[in-house]
Short mmCIF file of C-alpha atoms in Angstrom, two decimals:
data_model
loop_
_atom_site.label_atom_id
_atom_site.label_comp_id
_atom_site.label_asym_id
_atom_site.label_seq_id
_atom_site.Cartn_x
_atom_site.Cartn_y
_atom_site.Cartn_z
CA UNK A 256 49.86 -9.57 13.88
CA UNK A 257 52.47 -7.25 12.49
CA UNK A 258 52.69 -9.37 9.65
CA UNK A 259 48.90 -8.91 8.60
CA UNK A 260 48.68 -5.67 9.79
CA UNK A 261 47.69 -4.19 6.74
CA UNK A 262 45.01 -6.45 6.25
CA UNK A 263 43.82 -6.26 9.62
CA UNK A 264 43.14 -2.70 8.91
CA UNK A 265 41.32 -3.29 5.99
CA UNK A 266 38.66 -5.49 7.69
CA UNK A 267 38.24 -2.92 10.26
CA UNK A 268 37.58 -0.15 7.66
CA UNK A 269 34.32 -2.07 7.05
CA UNK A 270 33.18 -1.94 10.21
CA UNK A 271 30.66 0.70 11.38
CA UNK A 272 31.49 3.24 14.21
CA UNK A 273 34.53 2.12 14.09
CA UNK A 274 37.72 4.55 13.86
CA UNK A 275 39.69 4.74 11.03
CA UNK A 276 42.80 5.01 12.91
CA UNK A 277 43.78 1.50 14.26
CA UNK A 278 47.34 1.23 15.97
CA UNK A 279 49.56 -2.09 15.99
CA UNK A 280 47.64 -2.34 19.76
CA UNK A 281 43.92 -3.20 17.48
CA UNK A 282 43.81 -6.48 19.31
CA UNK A 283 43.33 -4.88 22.58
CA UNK A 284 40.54 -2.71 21.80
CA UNK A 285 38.66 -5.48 19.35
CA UNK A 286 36.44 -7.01 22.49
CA UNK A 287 35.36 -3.80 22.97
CA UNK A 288 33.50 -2.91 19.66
CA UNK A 289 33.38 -6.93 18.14
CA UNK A 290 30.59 -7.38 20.34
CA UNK A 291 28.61 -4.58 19.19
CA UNK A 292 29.06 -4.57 15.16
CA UNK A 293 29.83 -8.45 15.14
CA UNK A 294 28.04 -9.33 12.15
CA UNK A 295 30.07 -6.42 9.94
CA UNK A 296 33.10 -7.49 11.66
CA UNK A 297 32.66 -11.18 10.40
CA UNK A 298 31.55 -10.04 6.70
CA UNK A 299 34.45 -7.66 6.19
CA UNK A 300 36.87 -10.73 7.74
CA UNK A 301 35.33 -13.00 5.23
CA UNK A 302 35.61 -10.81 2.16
CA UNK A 303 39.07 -9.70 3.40
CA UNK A 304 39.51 -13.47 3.49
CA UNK A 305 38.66 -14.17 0.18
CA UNK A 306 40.37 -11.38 -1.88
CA UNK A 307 43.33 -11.43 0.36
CA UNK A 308 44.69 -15.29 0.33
CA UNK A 309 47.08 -16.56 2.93
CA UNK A 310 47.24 -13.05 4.42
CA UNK A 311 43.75 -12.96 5.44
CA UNK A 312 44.04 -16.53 6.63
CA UNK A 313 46.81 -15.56 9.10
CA UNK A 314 44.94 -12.46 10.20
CA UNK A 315 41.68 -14.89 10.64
CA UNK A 316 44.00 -17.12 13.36
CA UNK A 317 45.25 -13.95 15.18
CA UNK A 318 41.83 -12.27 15.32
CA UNK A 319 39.50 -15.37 15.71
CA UNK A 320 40.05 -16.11 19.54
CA UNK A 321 39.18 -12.20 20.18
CA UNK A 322 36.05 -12.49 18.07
CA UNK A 323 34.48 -15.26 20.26
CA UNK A 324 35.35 -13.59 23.34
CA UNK A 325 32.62 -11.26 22.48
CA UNK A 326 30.18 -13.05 20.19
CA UNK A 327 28.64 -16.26 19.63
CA UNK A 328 31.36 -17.59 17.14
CA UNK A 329 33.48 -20.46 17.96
CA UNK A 330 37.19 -21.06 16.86
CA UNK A 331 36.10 -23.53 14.69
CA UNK A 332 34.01 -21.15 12.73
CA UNK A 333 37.44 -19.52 11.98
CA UNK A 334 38.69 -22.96 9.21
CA UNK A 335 41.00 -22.93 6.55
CA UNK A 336 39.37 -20.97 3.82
CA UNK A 337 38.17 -18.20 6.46
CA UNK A 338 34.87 -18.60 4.58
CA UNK A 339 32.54 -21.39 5.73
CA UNK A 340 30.70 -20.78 8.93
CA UNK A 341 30.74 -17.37 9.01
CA UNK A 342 28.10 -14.61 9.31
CA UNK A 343 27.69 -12.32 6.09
CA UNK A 344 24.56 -10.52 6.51
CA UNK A 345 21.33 -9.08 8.32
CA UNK A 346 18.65 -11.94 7.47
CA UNK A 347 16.10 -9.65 5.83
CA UNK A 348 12.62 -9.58 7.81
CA UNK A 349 9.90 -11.36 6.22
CA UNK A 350 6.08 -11.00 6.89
CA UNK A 351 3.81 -14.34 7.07
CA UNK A 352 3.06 -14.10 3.16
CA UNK A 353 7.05 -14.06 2.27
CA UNK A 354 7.43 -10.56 1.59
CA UNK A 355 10.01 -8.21 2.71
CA UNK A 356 8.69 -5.91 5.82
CA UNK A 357 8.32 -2.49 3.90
CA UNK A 358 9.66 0.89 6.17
CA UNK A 359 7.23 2.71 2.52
CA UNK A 360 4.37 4.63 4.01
CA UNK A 361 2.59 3.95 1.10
CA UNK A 362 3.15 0.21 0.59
CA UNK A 363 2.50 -0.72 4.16
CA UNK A 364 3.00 -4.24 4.98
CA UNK A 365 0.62 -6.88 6.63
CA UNK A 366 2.26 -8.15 9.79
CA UNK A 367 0.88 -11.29 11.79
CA UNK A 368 1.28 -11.00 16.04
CA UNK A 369 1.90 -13.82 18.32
CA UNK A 370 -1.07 -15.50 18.87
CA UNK A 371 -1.40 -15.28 22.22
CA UNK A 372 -5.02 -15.17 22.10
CA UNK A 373 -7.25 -17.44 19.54
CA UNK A 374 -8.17 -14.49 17.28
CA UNK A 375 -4.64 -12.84 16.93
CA UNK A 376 -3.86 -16.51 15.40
CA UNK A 377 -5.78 -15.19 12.48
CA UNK A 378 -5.35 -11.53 12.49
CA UNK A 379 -3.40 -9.81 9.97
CA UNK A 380 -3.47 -6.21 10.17
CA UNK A 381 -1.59 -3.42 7.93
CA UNK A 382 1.70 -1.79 10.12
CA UNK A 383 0.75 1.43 10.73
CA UNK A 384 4.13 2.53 12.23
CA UNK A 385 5.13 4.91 9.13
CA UNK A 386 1.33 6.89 8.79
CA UNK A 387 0.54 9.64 10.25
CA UNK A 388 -0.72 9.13 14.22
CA UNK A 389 -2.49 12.38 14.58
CA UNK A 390 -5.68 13.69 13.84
CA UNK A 391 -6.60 14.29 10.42
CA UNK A 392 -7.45 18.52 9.04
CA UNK A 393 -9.96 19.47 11.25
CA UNK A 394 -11.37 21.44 8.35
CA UNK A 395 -11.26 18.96 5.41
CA UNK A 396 -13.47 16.58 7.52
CA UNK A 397 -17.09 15.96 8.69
CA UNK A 398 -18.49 13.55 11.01
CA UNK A 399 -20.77 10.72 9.01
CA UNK A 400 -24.48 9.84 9.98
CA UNK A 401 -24.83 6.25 10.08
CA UNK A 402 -27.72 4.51 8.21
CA UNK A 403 -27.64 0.79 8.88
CA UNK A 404 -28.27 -0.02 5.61
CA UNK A 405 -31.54 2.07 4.91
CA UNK A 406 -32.71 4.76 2.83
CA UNK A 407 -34.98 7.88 3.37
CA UNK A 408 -37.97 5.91 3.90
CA UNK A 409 -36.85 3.30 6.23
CA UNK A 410 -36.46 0.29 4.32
CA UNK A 411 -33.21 -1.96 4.17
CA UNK A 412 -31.78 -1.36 0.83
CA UNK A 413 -27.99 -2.75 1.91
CA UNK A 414 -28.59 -6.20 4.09
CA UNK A 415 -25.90 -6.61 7.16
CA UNK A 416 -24.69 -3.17 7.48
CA UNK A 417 -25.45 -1.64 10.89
CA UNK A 418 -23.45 -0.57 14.22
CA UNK A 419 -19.46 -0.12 13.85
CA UNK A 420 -17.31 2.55 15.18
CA UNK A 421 -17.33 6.54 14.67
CA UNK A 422 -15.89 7.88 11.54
CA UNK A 423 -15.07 11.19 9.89
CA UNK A 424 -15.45 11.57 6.46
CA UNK A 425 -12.26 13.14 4.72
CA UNK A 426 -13.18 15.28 2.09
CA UNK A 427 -10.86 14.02 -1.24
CA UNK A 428 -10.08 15.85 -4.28
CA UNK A 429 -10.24 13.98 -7.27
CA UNK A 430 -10.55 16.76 -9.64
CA UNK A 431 -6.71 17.53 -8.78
CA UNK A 432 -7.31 20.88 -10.87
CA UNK A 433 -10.60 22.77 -12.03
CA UNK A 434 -12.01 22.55 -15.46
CA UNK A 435 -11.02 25.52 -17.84
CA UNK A 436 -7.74 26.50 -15.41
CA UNK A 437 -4.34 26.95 -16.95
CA UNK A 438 -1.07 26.58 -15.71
CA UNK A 439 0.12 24.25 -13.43
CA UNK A 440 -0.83 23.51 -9.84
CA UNK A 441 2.29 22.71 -7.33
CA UNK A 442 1.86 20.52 -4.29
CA UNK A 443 3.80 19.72 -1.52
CA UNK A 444 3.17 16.05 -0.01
CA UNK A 445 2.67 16.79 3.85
CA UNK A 446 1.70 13.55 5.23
CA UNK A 447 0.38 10.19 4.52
CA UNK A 448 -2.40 9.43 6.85
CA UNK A 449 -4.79 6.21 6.82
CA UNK A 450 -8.59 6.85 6.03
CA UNK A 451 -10.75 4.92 7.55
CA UNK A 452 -13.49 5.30 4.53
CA UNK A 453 -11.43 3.46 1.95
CA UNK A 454 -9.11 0.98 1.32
CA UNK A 455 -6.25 3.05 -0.07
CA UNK A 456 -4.38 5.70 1.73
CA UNK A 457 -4.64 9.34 1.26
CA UNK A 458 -1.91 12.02 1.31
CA UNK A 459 -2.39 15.73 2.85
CA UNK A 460 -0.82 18.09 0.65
CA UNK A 461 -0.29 21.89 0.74
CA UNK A 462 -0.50 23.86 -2.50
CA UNK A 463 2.99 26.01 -2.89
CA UNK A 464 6.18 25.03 -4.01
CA UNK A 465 8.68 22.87 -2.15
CA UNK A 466 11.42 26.09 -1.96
CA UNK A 467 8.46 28.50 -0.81
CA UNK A 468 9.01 30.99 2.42
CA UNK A 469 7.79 29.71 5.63
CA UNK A 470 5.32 32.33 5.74
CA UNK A 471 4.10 31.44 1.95
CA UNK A 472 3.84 27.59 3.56
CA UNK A 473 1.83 28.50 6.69
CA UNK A 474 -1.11 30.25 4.57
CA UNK A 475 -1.37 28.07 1.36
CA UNK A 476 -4.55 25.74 1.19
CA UNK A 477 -4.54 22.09 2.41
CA UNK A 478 -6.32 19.07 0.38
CA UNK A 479 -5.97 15.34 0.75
CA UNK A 480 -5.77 13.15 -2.27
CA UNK A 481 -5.92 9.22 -3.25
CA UNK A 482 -2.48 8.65 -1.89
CA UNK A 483 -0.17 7.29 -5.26
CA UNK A 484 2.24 4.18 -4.59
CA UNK A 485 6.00 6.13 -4.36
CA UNK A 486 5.30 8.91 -3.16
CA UNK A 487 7.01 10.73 -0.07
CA UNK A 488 6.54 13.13 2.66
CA UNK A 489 8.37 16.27 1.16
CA UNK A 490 7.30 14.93 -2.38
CA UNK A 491 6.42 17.50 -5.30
CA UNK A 492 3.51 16.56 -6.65
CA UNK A 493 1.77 18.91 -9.40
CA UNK A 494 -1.23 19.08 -12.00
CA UNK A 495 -2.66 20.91 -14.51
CA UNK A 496 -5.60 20.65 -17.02
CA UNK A 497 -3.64 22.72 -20.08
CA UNK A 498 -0.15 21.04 -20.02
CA UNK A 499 1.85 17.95 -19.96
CA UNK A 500 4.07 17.04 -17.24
CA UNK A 501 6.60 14.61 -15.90
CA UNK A 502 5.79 11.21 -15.59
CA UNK A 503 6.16 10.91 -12.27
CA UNK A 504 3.82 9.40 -9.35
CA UNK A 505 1.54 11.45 -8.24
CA UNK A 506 0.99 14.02 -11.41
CA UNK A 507 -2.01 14.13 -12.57
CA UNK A 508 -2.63 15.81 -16.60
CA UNK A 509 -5.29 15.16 -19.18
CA UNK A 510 -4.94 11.87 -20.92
CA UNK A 511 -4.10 13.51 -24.10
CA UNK A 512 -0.23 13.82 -22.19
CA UNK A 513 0.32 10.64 -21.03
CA UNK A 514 2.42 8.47 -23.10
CA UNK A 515 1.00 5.35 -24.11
CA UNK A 516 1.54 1.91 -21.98
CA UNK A 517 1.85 4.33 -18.69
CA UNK A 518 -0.37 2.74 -15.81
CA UNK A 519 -3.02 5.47 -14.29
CA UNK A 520 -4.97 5.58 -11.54
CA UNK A 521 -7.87 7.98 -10.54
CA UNK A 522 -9.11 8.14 -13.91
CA UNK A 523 -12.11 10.56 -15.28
CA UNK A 524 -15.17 9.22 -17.17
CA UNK A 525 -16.24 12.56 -18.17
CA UNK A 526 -13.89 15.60 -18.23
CA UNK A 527 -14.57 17.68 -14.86
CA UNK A 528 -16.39 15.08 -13.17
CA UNK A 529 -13.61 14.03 -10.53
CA UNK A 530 -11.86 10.92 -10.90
CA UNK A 531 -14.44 7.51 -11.01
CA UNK A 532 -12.62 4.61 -11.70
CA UNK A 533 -9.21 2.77 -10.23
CA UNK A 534 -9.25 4.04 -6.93
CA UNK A 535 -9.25 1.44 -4.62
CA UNK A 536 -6.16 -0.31 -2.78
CA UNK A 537 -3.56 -1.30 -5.24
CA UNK A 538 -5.71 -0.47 -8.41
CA UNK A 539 -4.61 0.80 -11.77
CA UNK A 540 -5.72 1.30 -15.59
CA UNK A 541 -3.14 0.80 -18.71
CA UNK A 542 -3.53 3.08 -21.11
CA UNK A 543 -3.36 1.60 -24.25
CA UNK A 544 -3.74 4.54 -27.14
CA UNK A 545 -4.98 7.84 -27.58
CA UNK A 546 -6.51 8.86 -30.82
CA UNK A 547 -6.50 12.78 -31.64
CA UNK A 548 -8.95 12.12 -34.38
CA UNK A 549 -12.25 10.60 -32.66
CA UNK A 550 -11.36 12.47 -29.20
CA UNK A 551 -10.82 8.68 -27.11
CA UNK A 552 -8.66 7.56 -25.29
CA UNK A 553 -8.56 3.42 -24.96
CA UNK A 554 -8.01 1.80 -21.21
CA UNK A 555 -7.60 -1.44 -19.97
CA UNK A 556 -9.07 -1.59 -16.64
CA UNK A 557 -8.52 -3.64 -13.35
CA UNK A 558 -11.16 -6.35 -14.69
CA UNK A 559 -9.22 -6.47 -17.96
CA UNK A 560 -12.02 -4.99 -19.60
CA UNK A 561 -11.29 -1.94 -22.27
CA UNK A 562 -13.04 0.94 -22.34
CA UNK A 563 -12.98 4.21 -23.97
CA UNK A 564 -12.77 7.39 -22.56
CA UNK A 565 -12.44 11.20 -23.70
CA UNK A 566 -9.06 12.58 -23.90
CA UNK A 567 -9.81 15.38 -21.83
CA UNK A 568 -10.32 13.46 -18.67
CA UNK A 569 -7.83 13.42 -15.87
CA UNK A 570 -5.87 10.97 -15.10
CA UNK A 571 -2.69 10.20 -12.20
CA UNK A 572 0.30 8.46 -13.06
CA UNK A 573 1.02 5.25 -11.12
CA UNK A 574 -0.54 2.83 -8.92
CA UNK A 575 -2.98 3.52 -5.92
CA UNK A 576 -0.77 2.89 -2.48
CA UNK A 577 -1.22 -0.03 0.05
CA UNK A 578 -1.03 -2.98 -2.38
CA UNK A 579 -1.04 -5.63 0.44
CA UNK A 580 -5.01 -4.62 1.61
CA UNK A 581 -5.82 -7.86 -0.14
CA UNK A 582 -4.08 -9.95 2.49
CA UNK A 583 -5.91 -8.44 5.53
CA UNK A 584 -7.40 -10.80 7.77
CA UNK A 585 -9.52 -9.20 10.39
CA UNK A 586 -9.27 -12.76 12.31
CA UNK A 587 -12.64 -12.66 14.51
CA UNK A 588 -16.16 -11.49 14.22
CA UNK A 589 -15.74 -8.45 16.83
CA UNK A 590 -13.68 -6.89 14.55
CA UNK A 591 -16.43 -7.08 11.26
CA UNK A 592 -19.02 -5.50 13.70
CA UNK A 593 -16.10 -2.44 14.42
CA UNK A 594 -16.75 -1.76 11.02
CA UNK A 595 -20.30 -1.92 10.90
CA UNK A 596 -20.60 -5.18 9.22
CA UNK A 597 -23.90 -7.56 11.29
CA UNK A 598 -23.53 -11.04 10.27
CA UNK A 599 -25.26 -12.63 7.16
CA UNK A 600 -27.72 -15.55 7.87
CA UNK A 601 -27.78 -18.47 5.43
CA UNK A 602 -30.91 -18.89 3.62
CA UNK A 603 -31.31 -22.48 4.01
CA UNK A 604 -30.97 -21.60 7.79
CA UNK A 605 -34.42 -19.39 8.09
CA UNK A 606 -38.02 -20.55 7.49
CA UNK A 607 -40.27 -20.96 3.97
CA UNK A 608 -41.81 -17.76 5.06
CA UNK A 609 -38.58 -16.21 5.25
CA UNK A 610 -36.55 -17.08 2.58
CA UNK A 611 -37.46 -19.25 -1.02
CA UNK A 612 -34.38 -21.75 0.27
CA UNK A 613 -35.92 -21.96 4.05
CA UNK A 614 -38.02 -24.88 5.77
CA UNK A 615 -37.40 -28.46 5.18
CA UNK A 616 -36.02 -31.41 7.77
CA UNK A 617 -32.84 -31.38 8.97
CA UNK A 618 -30.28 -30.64 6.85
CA UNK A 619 -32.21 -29.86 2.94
CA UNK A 620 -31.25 -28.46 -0.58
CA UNK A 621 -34.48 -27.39 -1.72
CA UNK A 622 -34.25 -29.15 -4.65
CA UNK A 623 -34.06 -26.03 -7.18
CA UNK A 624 -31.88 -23.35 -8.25
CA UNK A 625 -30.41 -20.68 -5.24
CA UNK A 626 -31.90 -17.90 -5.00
CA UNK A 627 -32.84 -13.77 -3.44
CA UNK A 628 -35.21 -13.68 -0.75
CA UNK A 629 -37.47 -12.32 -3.77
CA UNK A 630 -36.94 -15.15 -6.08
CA UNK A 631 -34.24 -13.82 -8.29
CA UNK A 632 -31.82 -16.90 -9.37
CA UNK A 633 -28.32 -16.50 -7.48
CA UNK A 634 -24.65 -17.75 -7.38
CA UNK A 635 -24.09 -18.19 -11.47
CA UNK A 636 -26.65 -15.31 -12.65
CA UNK A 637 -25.28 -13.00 -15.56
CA UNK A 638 -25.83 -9.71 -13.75
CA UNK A 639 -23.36 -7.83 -15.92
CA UNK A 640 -24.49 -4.46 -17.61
CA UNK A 641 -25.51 -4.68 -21.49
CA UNK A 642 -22.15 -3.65 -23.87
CA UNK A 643 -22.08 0.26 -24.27
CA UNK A 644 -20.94 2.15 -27.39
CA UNK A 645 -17.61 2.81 -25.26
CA UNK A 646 -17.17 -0.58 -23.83
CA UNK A 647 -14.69 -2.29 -26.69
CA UNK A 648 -13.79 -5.53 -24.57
CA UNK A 649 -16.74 -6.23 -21.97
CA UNK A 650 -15.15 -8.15 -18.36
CA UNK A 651 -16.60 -11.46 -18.70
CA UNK A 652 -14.92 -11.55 -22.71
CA UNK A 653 -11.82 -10.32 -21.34
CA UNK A 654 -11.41 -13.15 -18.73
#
């Protein structure tokens, strides 16, 4: 041990918690720690190992029967090279699609729970563990009125909608700054909260400066917002309607700044409106050019269909947050009906007086072309808009 005892203290430096003062006595205080920081023990002794040669391999024979005092390691994971066999890192945490568990508030991932129940064998839920577990601003919110589908007079104008749990409606800004103001609007990221009213995430912020007084803090003016992908809680976040400004998440600026190729989210159709398009879960727009000349700006949208839009409108650099919403699985029927979805009846499942598709024995196509319960041909049916002047690439072309 004296001979490698220069070595030995360079595969303890490595080791977390650890002192950096190790007398010729180490061995004696090894099964004290080994078992706690085993893992960075064994990496540091195998990199030691290989940069280090023969005097790594001795230290590997004086250390090795301490090691598996404490750990699960055998001697024999201890061989000749010092290399094979051995521990060298964490195994990184997976979720059931192959993707790395995120600790990113706003890229939450979708965890699966052990199915100790048949419907938790087919739930997969967001983790929630990094959002905000309190109660959303009292006065940004109102409590919604449910309609089960129906309008003012009564009639069913969406079909399986009814029941579902309580919600409040968070109020959003998507103007991000009024029309006609000047200078630039600073934002402080507060907290990252889920909505239950959308698929995306939305982010509280307070409108001062990051380096403002406490007392400047406590009275500034509280908004939530489409919560960007990247973003933090402590974030500066800013906007302004009569300047250009960083490309950074979360900034929103006419579309007359932006820089060509950026992706956007939260995008204006007409300037002052709010933002109308790209605002769902992991959503975003390309912007492709901007012309000075006829006042347009050209975007490529979700549905790879390219539009054109004024230069004035408002746009927010980056991606919407919680990309992974598309691999949600709510895993049972109880669950649709917490969210105020009734279930959907087949039409080849009711009676001729019921549906177009209905009646028949047994088990019958109907012999013609699907469709409505009013007649109108289904499952195929062009029901795309007709081309406007602004639409240069309609979605079905694109495709």
């Amino acid at each position: 041990q004296s001979l490698a005892h220069g070595t030995f203290r360079a595969c303890l430096s490595g080791v977390r918690g650890i002192s950096s003062r190790v007398s010729a006595q180490g061995h004696r205080q090894l099964p004290v720690f080994c078992g706690v920081t085993h893992r960075t023990f064994t990496a540091s002794l195998s990199g030691a190992c290989a940069s280090g040669g023969g005097l790594a391999r001795k230290t590997l024979q004086c250390v090795g029967p301490l090691v598996s005092m404490r750990t699960d390691y055998s001697a024999r994971s201890f061989d000749a090279a010092g290399v094979r066999g051995m521990a060298t890192s964490k195994r990184t945490k997976r979720t059931w699609y192959g993707m790395r568990v995120s600790d990113d508030p706003t890229a939450p991932s979708v965890v699966r729970r052990k199915p100790t129940t048949p419907s938790l064998r087919h739930t997969a839920m967001l983790d929630k563990t990094y959002l905000w577990r309190g109660r959303p601003v009292k006065s940004l919110t109102f409590g919604l009125r449910k309609k089960a589908g129906k309008n003012n007079t009564g009639r069913t104008t969406v079909w399986h909608r009814g029941g579902g749990n309580k919600r409040k409606y968070r109020l959003i800004d998507f103007r991000r700054a009024l029309m006609h103001s000047e200078g630039v609007r600073y934002c402080v990221v507060e907290r990252i909260e889920y909505d239950p009213n959308r698929s995306a995430m939305i982010a509280l912020l307070r409108h001062c400066k990051p380096d403002a007084p406490a007392e400047e803090k406590a009275k500034a003016a509280l908004s939530y917002i489409v919560c960007p992908r990247g973003v933090n809680v402590g974030s500066e976040v800013q906007a302004s309607r009569s300047e250009g400004l960083d490309i950074l998440p979360g900034n929103a600026m006419p579309l007359r700044y932006i820089p060509t190729g950026t992706l956007i989210h939260n995008v204006e159709l007409y300037p002052g409106h709010g933002g109308q398009l790209a605002r769902s879960a992991g959503t975003s727009i390309q912007l492709l050019e901007t012309n000075e000349g006829t006042g347009y700006a050209l975007l490529r949208l979700q549905s790879k269909e390219q539009r054109y839009v004024p230069i004035d409108c408002m746009a927010t650099i980056g991606k919407v947050s919680n990309p992974e919403h598309k691999n949600e699985s709510w895993g049972k029927a109880g669950r649709s009906r917490w969210f105020g979805w009734r279930p959907s009846v087949r039409g080849s499942a009711m009676n001729p007086v019921d549906h177009p598709m209905g009646g028949g024995e047994g088990k019958s196509k109907g012999g013609h072309h699907p469709t409505t319960p009013w007649g109108r041909k289904t499952k195929g049916l062009r029901t795309v808009r007709k081309r406007g002047p602004l639409i240069r690439t309609p979605r079905f072309k694109a495709k």
